[in-house]
mmCIF file of C-alpha atoms and ligand atoms in Angstrom:
data_model
loop_
_atom_site.group_PDB
_atom_site.id
_atom_site.type_symbol
_atom_site.label_atom_id
_atom_site.label_comp_id
_atom_site.label_asym_id
_atom_site.label_seq_id
_atom_site.Cartn_x
_atom_site.Cartn_y
_atom_site.Cartn_z
ATOM 1 C CA MET A 1 89.945 147.658 147.235
ATOM 2 C CA GLU A 2 89.493 151.399 146.782
ATOM 3 C CA MET A 3 89.697 151.149 143.013
ATOM 4 C CA SER A 4 86.696 152.754 141.318
ATOM 5 C CA HIS A 5 84.578 150.192 139.532
ATOM 6 C CA ARG A 6 84.238 152.715 136.683
ATOM 7 C CA SER A 7 87.999 153.027 136.234
ATOM 8 C CA LYS A 8 89.877 151.580 133.275
ATOM 9 C CA PRO A 9 92.039 149.265 135.393
ATOM 10 C CA TYR A 10 88.932 147.826 137.028
ATOM 11 C CA ALA A 11 87.162 147.381 133.697
ATOM 12 C CA ALA A 12 90.141 145.259 132.651
ATOM 13 C CA ILE A 13 89.764 143.122 135.811
ATOM 14 C CA ILE A 14 86.047 142.370 135.441
ATOM 15 C CA GLU A 15 86.281 141.840 131.689
ATOM 16 C CA ALA A 16 89.207 139.457 132.087
ATOM 17 C CA ALA A 17 87.382 137.527 134.841
ATOM 18 C CA GLU A 18 84.367 137.053 132.570
ATOM 19 C CA ALA A 19 86.485 136.099 129.554
ATOM 20 C CA LYS A 20 88.411 133.515 131.573
ATOM 21 C CA LEU A 21 85.216 132.018 132.970
ATOM 22 C CA ARG A 22 83.721 131.810 129.486
ATOM 23 C CA LYS A 23 86.816 129.963 128.331
ATOM 24 C CA ILE A 24 87.163 127.442 131.176
ATOM 25 C CA MET A 25 83.443 126.723 131.323
ATOM 26 C CA GLY A 26 82.755 126.873 127.586
ATOM 27 C CA ILE A 27 79.944 129.408 127.943
ATOM 28 C CA PRO A 28 78.229 130.005 124.579
ATOM 29 C CA ASP A 29 77.941 133.558 123.235
ATOM 30 C CA ASN A 30 74.174 133.654 123.672
ATOM 31 C CA TYR A 31 74.578 133.593 127.472
ATOM 32 C CA THR A 32 75.169 136.589 129.731
ATOM 33 C CA VAL A 33 77.470 136.387 132.737
ATOM 34 C CA LEU A 34 76.489 138.477 135.764
ATOM 35 C CA PHE A 35 78.416 139.105 138.962
ATOM 36 C CA LEU A 36 75.781 139.930 141.576
ATOM 37 C CA GLN A 37 75.398 140.178 145.349
ATOM 38 C CA GLY A 38 72.961 138.830 147.930
ATOM 39 C CA GLY A 39 74.297 135.276 147.946
ATOM 40 C CA ALA A 40 72.709 132.280 146.297
ATOM 41 C CA SER A 41 69.695 132.829 148.542
ATOM 42 C CA LEU A 42 68.734 136.057 146.801
ATOM 43 C CA GLN A 43 68.496 134.071 143.570
ATOM 44 C CA PHE A 44 65.725 132.023 145.190
ATOM 45 C CA ALA A 45 63.584 135.170 144.776
ATOM 46 C CA MET A 46 65.207 136.722 141.705
ATOM 47 C CA ILE A 47 64.557 133.640 139.619
ATOM 48 C CA PRO A 48 60.746 133.649 139.999
ATOM 49 C CA LEU A 49 60.604 137.467 139.922
ATOM 50 C CA ASN A 50 62.389 137.526 136.565
ATOM 51 C CA LEU A 51 61.530 134.244 134.900
ATOM 52 C CA LEU A 52 57.824 133.799 135.716
ATOM 53 C CA ARG A 53 56.886 135.930 132.759
ATOM 54 C CA ASN A 54 54.457 133.898 130.629
ATOM 55 C CA SER A 55 52.421 131.058 132.173
ATOM 56 C CA LYS A 56 53.716 132.040 135.623
ATOM 57 C CA LYS A 57 54.223 128.325 136.240
ATOM 58 C CA ALA A 58 57.429 126.618 137.334
ATOM 59 C CA ASP A 59 58.307 123.051 138.299
ATOM 60 C CA TYR A 60 60.679 122.332 141.179
ATOM 61 C CA ILE A 61 62.518 119.265 142.411
ATOM 62 C CA GLU A 62 62.850 119.465 146.176
ATOM 63 C CA SER A 63 66.115 117.628 146.809
ATOM 64 C CA GLY A 64 67.346 119.437 149.914
ATOM 65 C CA ALA A 65 67.035 122.391 152.266
ATOM 66 C CA PHE A 66 68.279 124.953 149.730
ATOM 67 C CA ALA A 67 65.936 123.643 147.018
ATOM 68 C CA SER A 68 63.158 123.819 149.587
ATOM 69 C CA LYS A 69 63.984 127.439 150.440
ATOM 70 C CA ALA A 70 64.026 128.278 146.731
ATOM 71 C CA LEU A 71 60.664 126.592 146.331
ATOM 72 C CA LYS A 72 59.100 128.519 149.213
ATOM 73 C CA GLU A 73 60.320 131.788 147.768
ATOM 74 C CA ALA A 74 58.935 130.955 144.323
ATOM 75 C CA GLN A 75 55.549 130.010 145.777
ATOM 76 C CA LYS A 76 55.077 133.666 146.677
ATOM 77 C CA TYR A 77 55.061 134.615 143.006
ATOM 78 C CA GLY A 78 53.466 131.941 140.861
ATOM 79 C CA ASP A 79 51.938 128.535 140.287
ATOM 80 C CA ILE A 80 54.693 126.234 141.507
ATOM 81 C CA LYS A 81 54.553 122.454 141.220
ATOM 82 C CA VAL A 82 56.786 120.138 143.222
ATOM 83 C CA VAL A 83 57.439 117.387 140.683
ATOM 84 C CA GLY A 84 59.570 115.370 143.098
ATOM 85 C CA SER A 85 60.658 115.532 146.725
ATOM 86 C CA SER A 86 62.871 113.457 148.984
ATOM 87 C CA LYS A 87 61.983 115.493 152.053
ATOM 88 C CA ALA A 88 60.229 112.563 153.776
ATOM 89 C CA ASP A 89 63.504 110.592 153.610
ATOM 90 C CA LYS A 90 65.669 113.405 154.958
ATOM 91 C CA TYR A 91 66.773 114.285 151.431
ATOM 92 C CA SER A 92 69.037 111.238 151.302
ATOM 93 C CA TYR A 93 68.543 110.779 147.554
ATOM 94 C CA ILE A 94 67.677 112.689 144.392
ATOM 95 C CA PRO A 95 63.962 112.204 143.634
ATOM 96 C CA LYS A 96 63.419 110.104 140.511
ATOM 97 C CA VAL A 97 60.768 111.919 138.558
ATOM 98 C CA ASP A 98 58.587 110.741 135.704
ATOM 99 C CA PRO A 99 58.995 113.318 132.894
ATOM 100 C CA SER A 100 55.241 113.091 132.278
ATOM 101 C CA GLU A 101 54.977 115.117 135.505
ATOM 102 C CA TYR A 102 56.797 118.063 133.922
ATOM 103 C CA ARG A 103 54.569 120.863 132.694
ATOM 104 C CA GLN A 104 55.316 121.731 129.077
ATOM 105 C CA ASP A 105 54.095 125.288 129.530
ATOM 106 C CA ALA A 106 56.169 126.046 132.633
ATOM 107 C CA ASP A 107 58.351 129.156 132.454
ATOM 108 C CA TYR A 108 61.231 127.177 133.921
ATOM 109 C CA PHE A 109 62.209 123.969 135.702
ATOM 110 C CA TYR A 110 64.315 124.261 138.874
ATOM 111 C CA ILE A 111 66.889 121.961 140.423
ATOM 112 C CA CYS A 112 69.674 122.200 142.979
ATOM 113 C CA ALA A 113 72.502 120.352 141.208
ATOM 114 C CA ASN A 114 74.456 119.434 144.348
ATOM 115 C CA ASN A 115 72.864 119.228 147.768
ATOM 116 C CA THR A 116 75.600 120.472 150.059
ATOM 117 C CA ILE A 117 74.083 119.376 153.363
ATOM 118 C CA TYR A 118 73.064 115.835 152.369
ATOM 119 C CA GLY A 119 75.877 114.929 149.973
ATOM 120 C CA THR A 120 73.772 114.154 146.911
ATOM 121 C CA LYS A 121 74.013 115.364 143.333
ATOM 122 C CA PHE A 122 72.236 114.991 140.015
ATOM 123 C CA HIS A 123 74.362 112.612 137.951
ATOM 124 C CA GLU A 124 71.965 113.157 135.066
ATOM 125 C CA TYR A 125 70.020 116.333 134.575
ATOM 126 C CA PRO A 126 66.287 116.277 133.808
ATOM 127 C CA GLU A 127 65.471 116.508 130.098
ATOM 128 C CA THR A 128 63.034 119.383 130.099
ATOM 129 C CA GLY A 129 62.700 119.977 126.357
ATOM 130 C CA ASN A 130 61.818 123.586 125.627
ATOM 131 C CA VAL A 131 61.357 124.457 129.283
ATOM 132 C CA PRO A 132 64.530 126.206 130.498
ATOM 133 C CA LEU A 133 66.398 124.274 133.184
ATOM 134 C CA VAL A 134 67.590 126.464 136.056
ATOM 135 C CA ALA A 135 70.276 125.016 138.329
ATOM 136 C CA ASP A 136 71.743 126.078 141.646
ATOM 137 C CA MET A 137 75.394 125.015 141.320
ATOM 138 C CA SER A 138 76.623 126.798 144.437
ATOM 139 C CA SER A 139 78.440 123.763 145.772
ATOM 140 C CA CYS A 140 79.581 122.077 142.543
ATOM 141 C CA ILE A 141 80.322 124.769 139.960
ATOM 142 C CA LEU A 142 83.568 124.125 138.057
ATOM 143 C CA SER A 143 84.020 120.785 139.811
ATOM 144 C CA GLU A 144 83.155 118.863 136.649
ATOM 145 C CA LYS A 145 82.463 119.574 133.007
ATOM 146 C CA VAL A 146 78.964 120.929 132.374
ATOM 147 C CA ASP A 147 77.312 121.567 129.022
ATOM 148 C CA VAL A 148 76.054 125.101 129.658
ATOM 149 C CA SER A 149 73.840 124.986 126.563
ATOM 150 C CA LYS A 150 71.599 122.436 128.315
ATOM 151 C CA PHE A 151 70.613 125.063 130.881
ATOM 152 C CA GLY A 152 68.536 128.215 130.765
ATOM 153 C CA MET A 153 70.380 129.515 133.796
ATOM 154 C CA ILE A 154 73.142 128.390 136.145
ATOM 155 C CA TYR A 155 73.963 130.261 139.306
ATOM 156 C CA ALA A 156 76.269 129.897 142.274
ATOM 157 C CA GLY A 157 77.231 131.674 145.447
ATOM 158 C CA ALA A 158 80.988 132.143 145.255
ATOM 159 C CA GLN A 159 82.063 130.739 148.577
ATOM 160 C CA LYS A 160 82.853 127.140 147.672
ATOM 161 C CA ASN A 161 84.607 126.761 144.332
ATOM 162 C CA LEU A 162 84.780 130.352 143.076
ATOM 163 C CA GLY A 163 86.193 132.691 145.692
ATOM 164 C CA PRO A 164 85.257 134.635 148.811
ATOM 165 C CA ALA A 165 81.626 135.039 149.864
ATOM 166 C CA GLY A 166 79.977 138.147 148.492
ATOM 167 C CA VAL A 167 79.777 137.435 144.764
ATOM 168 C CA THR A 168 76.943 135.481 143.173
ATOM 169 C CA LEU A 169 77.625 134.254 139.681
ATOM 170 C CA VAL A 170 74.698 134.069 137.260
ATOM 171 C CA ILE A 171 74.983 132.599 133.772
ATOM 172 C CA ILE A 172 71.735 133.168 131.911
ATOM 173 C CA ARG A 173 70.565 132.555 128.333
ATOM 174 C CA ASN A 174 69.898 135.889 126.689
ATOM 175 C CA ASP A 175 66.313 135.130 125.666
ATOM 176 C CA LEU A 176 65.414 134.660 129.338
ATOM 177 C CA ILE A 177 66.417 138.209 130.156
ATOM 178 C CA GLY A 178 63.492 140.522 129.603
ATOM 179 C CA GLU A 179 61.047 143.038 130.952
ATOM 180 C CA VAL A 180 59.775 142.357 134.448
ATOM 181 C CA ASP A 181 56.937 143.704 136.567
ATOM 182 C CA GLU A 182 57.604 147.362 137.346
ATOM 183 C CA LYS A 183 57.389 146.616 141.057
ATOM 184 C CA VAL A 184 60.451 144.350 140.932
ATOM 185 C CA PRO A 185 63.233 146.241 142.729
ATOM 186 C CA ALA A 186 65.970 147.519 140.441
ATOM 187 C CA MET A 187 68.624 145.503 142.250
ATOM 188 C CA LEU A 188 66.659 142.295 141.567
ATOM 189 C CA ASN A 189 66.236 142.867 137.855
ATOM 190 C CA TYR A 190 68.454 140.721 135.592
ATOM 191 C CA LYS A 191 67.810 142.982 132.600
ATOM 192 C CA LEU A 192 68.961 146.080 134.414
ATOM 193 C CA MET A 193 72.023 144.232 135.692
ATOM 194 C CA ALA A 194 72.786 142.839 132.217
ATOM 195 C CA ASP A 195 72.259 146.199 130.489
ATOM 196 C CA ASN A 196 74.766 147.693 132.928
ATOM 197 C CA GLY A 197 77.381 144.942 132.712
ATOM 198 C CA SER A 198 76.806 143.987 136.395
ATOM 199 C CA MET A 199 77.573 147.629 137.293
ATOM 200 C CA TYR A 200 74.207 149.191 137.944
ATOM 201 C CA ASN A 201 75.744 149.929 141.313
ATOM 202 C CA THR A 202 79.133 149.075 142.781
ATOM 203 C CA PRO A 203 79.697 145.365 142.205
ATOM 204 C CA PRO A 204 81.668 143.248 144.708
ATOM 205 C CA THR A 205 84.870 144.452 143.081
ATOM 206 C CA TYR A 206 87.448 142.703 145.231
ATOM 207 C CA GLY A 207 85.546 139.403 145.136
ATOM 208 C CA ILE A 208 85.375 139.559 141.347
ATOM 209 C CA TYR A 209 89.135 140.195 141.259
ATOM 210 C CA MET A 210 89.596 137.063 143.388
ATOM 211 C CA LEU A 211 87.355 135.056 141.052
ATOM 212 C CA GLY A 212 89.605 136.085 138.187
ATOM 213 C CA LEU A 213 92.612 134.695 140.080
ATOM 214 C CA MET A 214 90.678 131.486 140.740
ATOM 215 C CA PHE A 215 89.914 131.085 137.037
ATOM 216 C CA ASP A 216 93.660 131.479 136.312
ATOM 217 C CA TRP A 217 94.378 128.797 138.907
ATOM 218 C CA ILE A 218 91.832 126.439 137.338
ATOM 219 C CA GLU A 219 93.387 126.968 133.935
ATOM 220 C CA GLY A 220 96.807 126.279 135.430
ATOM 221 C CA GLN A 221 95.521 123.025 136.904
ATOM 222 C CA GLY A 222 94.578 121.853 133.412
ATOM 223 C CA GLY A 223 91.061 123.255 133.361
ATOM 224 C CA VAL A 224 87.760 121.915 134.630
ATOM 225 C CA GLU A 225 88.429 118.570 132.927
ATOM 226 C CA ALA A 226 91.561 118.024 135.027
ATOM 227 C CA LEU A 227 89.778 119.129 138.201
ATOM 228 C CA GLU A 228 86.973 116.662 137.463
ATOM 229 C CA VAL A 229 89.457 113.782 137.190
ATOM 230 C CA ARG A 230 90.978 114.778 140.513
ATOM 231 C CA ASN A 231 87.592 115.318 142.155
ATOM 232 C CA ARG A 232 86.412 111.862 141.065
ATOM 233 C CA GLU A 233 89.621 110.343 142.434
ATOM 234 C CA LYS A 234 89.207 112.164 145.751
ATOM 235 C CA ALA A 235 85.569 111.130 146.168
ATOM 236 C CA ALA A 236 86.274 107.514 145.173
ATOM 237 C CA LEU A 237 89.062 107.273 147.742
ATOM 238 C CA LEU A 238 86.704 108.294 150.509
ATOM 239 C CA TYR A 239 83.609 106.383 149.357
ATOM 240 C CA ASP A 240 85.598 103.183 148.715
ATOM 241 C CA TYR A 241 86.904 103.268 152.241
ATOM 242 C CA ILE A 242 83.475 104.047 153.742
ATOM 243 C CA ASP A 243 81.885 101.177 151.787
ATOM 244 C CA GLN A 244 84.232 98.588 153.221
ATOM 245 C CA SER A 245 84.349 100.078 156.718
ATOM 246 C CA GLU A 246 82.576 98.299 159.550
ATOM 247 C CA LEU A 247 82.295 101.503 161.555
ATOM 248 C CA PHE A 248 81.415 104.270 159.103
ATOM 249 C CA LYS A 249 78.367 104.334 156.882
ATOM 250 C CA GLY A 250 77.572 106.721 154.015
ATOM 251 C CA THR A 251 74.241 108.507 154.404
ATOM 252 C CA ALA A 252 73.474 109.413 150.769
ATOM 253 C CA ALA A 253 72.007 106.949 148.248
ATOM 254 C CA LYS A 254 74.962 105.417 146.400
ATOM 255 C CA GLU A 255 73.736 106.310 142.931
ATOM 256 C CA ASP A 256 73.294 109.969 143.918
ATOM 257 C CA ARG A 257 76.524 110.553 145.791
ATOM 258 C CA SER A 258 78.088 113.993 145.597
ATOM 259 C CA LEU A 259 81.673 114.532 144.449
ATOM 260 C CA MET A 260 81.985 117.578 146.707
ATOM 261 C CA ASN A 261 80.278 116.705 150.007
ATOM 262 C CA VAL A 262 80.781 113.245 151.479
ATOM 263 C CA THR A 263 78.366 112.552 154.338
ATOM 264 C CA PHE A 264 78.806 109.678 156.784
ATOM 265 C CA VAL A 265 77.983 108.510 160.315
ATOM 266 C CA THR A 266 79.059 105.863 162.785
ATOM 267 C CA GLY A 267 75.476 105.334 163.898
ATOM 268 C CA ASN A 268 76.358 106.512 167.407
ATOM 269 C CA PRO A 269 76.142 110.298 167.976
ATOM 270 C CA ASP A 270 78.631 110.157 170.867
ATOM 271 C CA LEU A 271 81.152 108.366 168.695
ATOM 272 C CA ASP A 272 80.522 110.873 165.895
ATOM 273 C CA ALA A 273 81.324 113.696 168.336
ATOM 274 C CA LYS A 274 84.482 111.898 169.455
ATOM 275 C CA PHE A 275 85.525 111.447 165.826
ATOM 276 C CA VAL A 276 85.012 115.140 165.062
ATOM 277 C CA ALA A 277 86.990 116.175 168.164
ATOM 278 C CA GLU A 278 89.899 113.808 167.528
ATOM 279 C CA ALA A 279 90.002 114.652 163.827
ATOM 280 C CA ALA A 280 90.344 118.345 164.721
ATOM 281 C CA LYS A 281 93.446 117.521 166.800
ATOM 282 C CA GLU A 282 94.967 116.077 163.621
ATOM 283 C CA GLY A 283 94.165 119.257 161.701
ATOM 284 C CA LEU A 284 91.143 117.668 160.014
ATOM 285 C CA VAL A 285 88.672 120.475 160.657
ATOM 286 C CA ASN A 286 85.179 121.364 159.447
ATOM 287 C CA ILE A 287 84.275 117.699 159.382
ATOM 288 C CA LYS A 288 81.126 117.974 161.464
ATOM 289 C CA GLY A 289 77.883 117.409 159.580
ATOM 290 C CA HIS A 290 75.425 120.247 159.080
ATOM 291 C CA ARG A 291 73.559 121.053 162.289
ATOM 292 C CA SER A 292 70.282 119.850 160.746
ATOM 293 C CA VAL A 293 71.555 116.320 160.027
ATOM 294 C CA GLY A 294 74.446 115.589 162.419
ATOM 295 C CA GLY A 295 77.139 112.996 161.691
ATOM 296 C CA MET A 296 80.071 113.992 159.534
ATOM 297 C CA ARG A 297 80.543 115.748 156.227
ATOM 298 C CA ALA A 298 83.809 116.024 154.378
ATOM 299 C CA SER A 299 83.535 118.906 151.948
ATOM 300 C CA ILE A 300 86.189 118.218 149.360
ATOM 301 C CA TYR A 301 85.844 121.206 147.058
ATOM 302 C CA ASN A 302 88.252 121.968 144.219
ATOM 303 C CA ALA A 303 90.868 123.365 146.601
ATOM 304 C CA MET A 304 91.125 120.104 148.598
ATOM 305 C CA THR A 305 94.015 117.927 147.481
ATOM 306 C CA LEU A 306 94.099 114.160 147.033
ATOM 307 C CA GLU A 307 96.701 114.111 149.830
ATOM 308 C CA GLY A 308 94.226 115.880 152.103
ATOM 309 C CA VAL A 309 91.574 113.246 151.461
ATOM 310 C CA GLN A 310 94.161 110.481 151.945
ATOM 311 C CA LYS A 311 95.018 111.993 155.316
ATOM 312 C CA LEU A 312 91.354 111.858 156.317
ATOM 313 C CA VAL A 313 91.018 108.238 155.189
ATOM 314 C CA ASP A 314 94.169 107.271 157.114
ATOM 315 C CA PHE A 315 92.742 108.918 160.203
ATOM 316 C CA MET A 316 89.368 107.178 159.747
ATOM 317 C CA LYS A 317 91.142 103.814 159.511
ATOM 318 C CA LYS A 318 93.038 104.481 162.700
ATOM 319 C CA PHE A 319 89.885 105.636 164.459
ATOM 320 C CA GLU A 320 88.022 102.539 163.294
ATOM 321 C CA VAL A 321 90.662 100.195 164.713
ATOM 322 C CA GLU A 322 90.636 102.044 168.035
ATOM 323 C CA ASN A 323 86.852 102.281 168.342
ATOM 324 C CA LYS A 324 85.444 99.176 166.711
ATOM 325 C CA GLU A 325 84.071 97.713 169.918
ATOM 326 C CA ALA A 326 82.694 101.019 171.214
HETATM 327 C C1 PLP B 401 73.529 124.561 147.108
HETATM 328 C C2 PLP B 401 73.411 125.821 147.895
HETATM 329 N N1 PLP B 401 72.484 126.728 147.547
HETATM 330 C C3 PLP B 401 72.340 127.880 148.217
HETATM 331 C C4 PLP B 401 73.128 128.173 149.294
HETATM 332 C C5 PLP B 401 72.923 129.480 150.024
HETATM 333 O O1 PLP B 401 73.968 130.304 149.690
HETATM 334 P P1 PLP B 401 74.144 131.767 150.299
HETATM 335 O O2 PLP B 401 74.550 131.570 151.707
HETATM 336 O O3 PLP B 401 75.211 132.363 149.430
HETATM 337 O O4 PLP B 401 72.850 132.473 150.163
HETATM 338 C C6 PLP B 401 74.130 127.281 149.682
HETATM 339 C C7 PLP B 401 75.002 127.612 150.827
HETATM 340 O O5 PLP B 401 75.794 126.884 151.294
HETATM 341 C C8 PLP B 401 74.261 126.075 148.972
HETATM 342 O O6 PLP B 401 75.187 125.171 149.329
#
């Protein structure tokens, strides 16, 4: 952890991490990989500050609380249009948007690919033509194969599928990196970060080292393709049980269901609380839904095994038998 980020051994670590990511994700050469700080939330501001360069217009799909935060941040800097929102329905689905709503002269089009709190995901990405698609993949990166060339920019906070909190991964098409307003702080300038190989200042060195280990692990698992097969199996196991259960009910629209975050309720908040408490006694922890929505949420990121999900389903079955009449 004391290793200088300018030292040769550290250069080998960061370069290897980037090379491995490029390989497992199939990142084309005309994209730059940045390892930044400030969490995914700082990207909510960095994106408009750097990408609103021409028309100063951007289109947003408001599919959850993080998309909404990103939208609010962008509204400080440009002409932002909400082309679709599911806010009125507690973000329980991905808004279906008519492409005629998209502005052809927008500087970018923004989505949150997987909505962590609500358990929804884009199963098909918007076709935005020449307008660069920017996606927050904080809670789904490397969980399934993605064609990077379809995006102008992909970013993710590390703390779900990449490694410890503290690193924010940005993958950005080179033509989107350019001069920004001189008032943009240096630390928020993609060009400065890119020109300095993510080392304008000290990068989150230890976190980047951990990401490199994670990329090795993914490769060892058979790559993103193999993880996707396993992730689909895990999610299907849980959703199939929920769909035939008389006690539990999924809260996300079926066609938009996430592979990473499975949200469900019993319909009775007291019973939900009992479920969470009893599950914890079985070692099934972190199952409580986000404080803004309640109920339950099983986050089954890449590190969760099929056996782990099976254990949860077995426990849900047992709980259902014991509490059916409650
Ligand atoms: C999809 C998504 N975007 C953004 C964030 C915010 O990330 P951070 O806490 O790194 O700012 C999260 C956090 O969980 C998230 O799930």
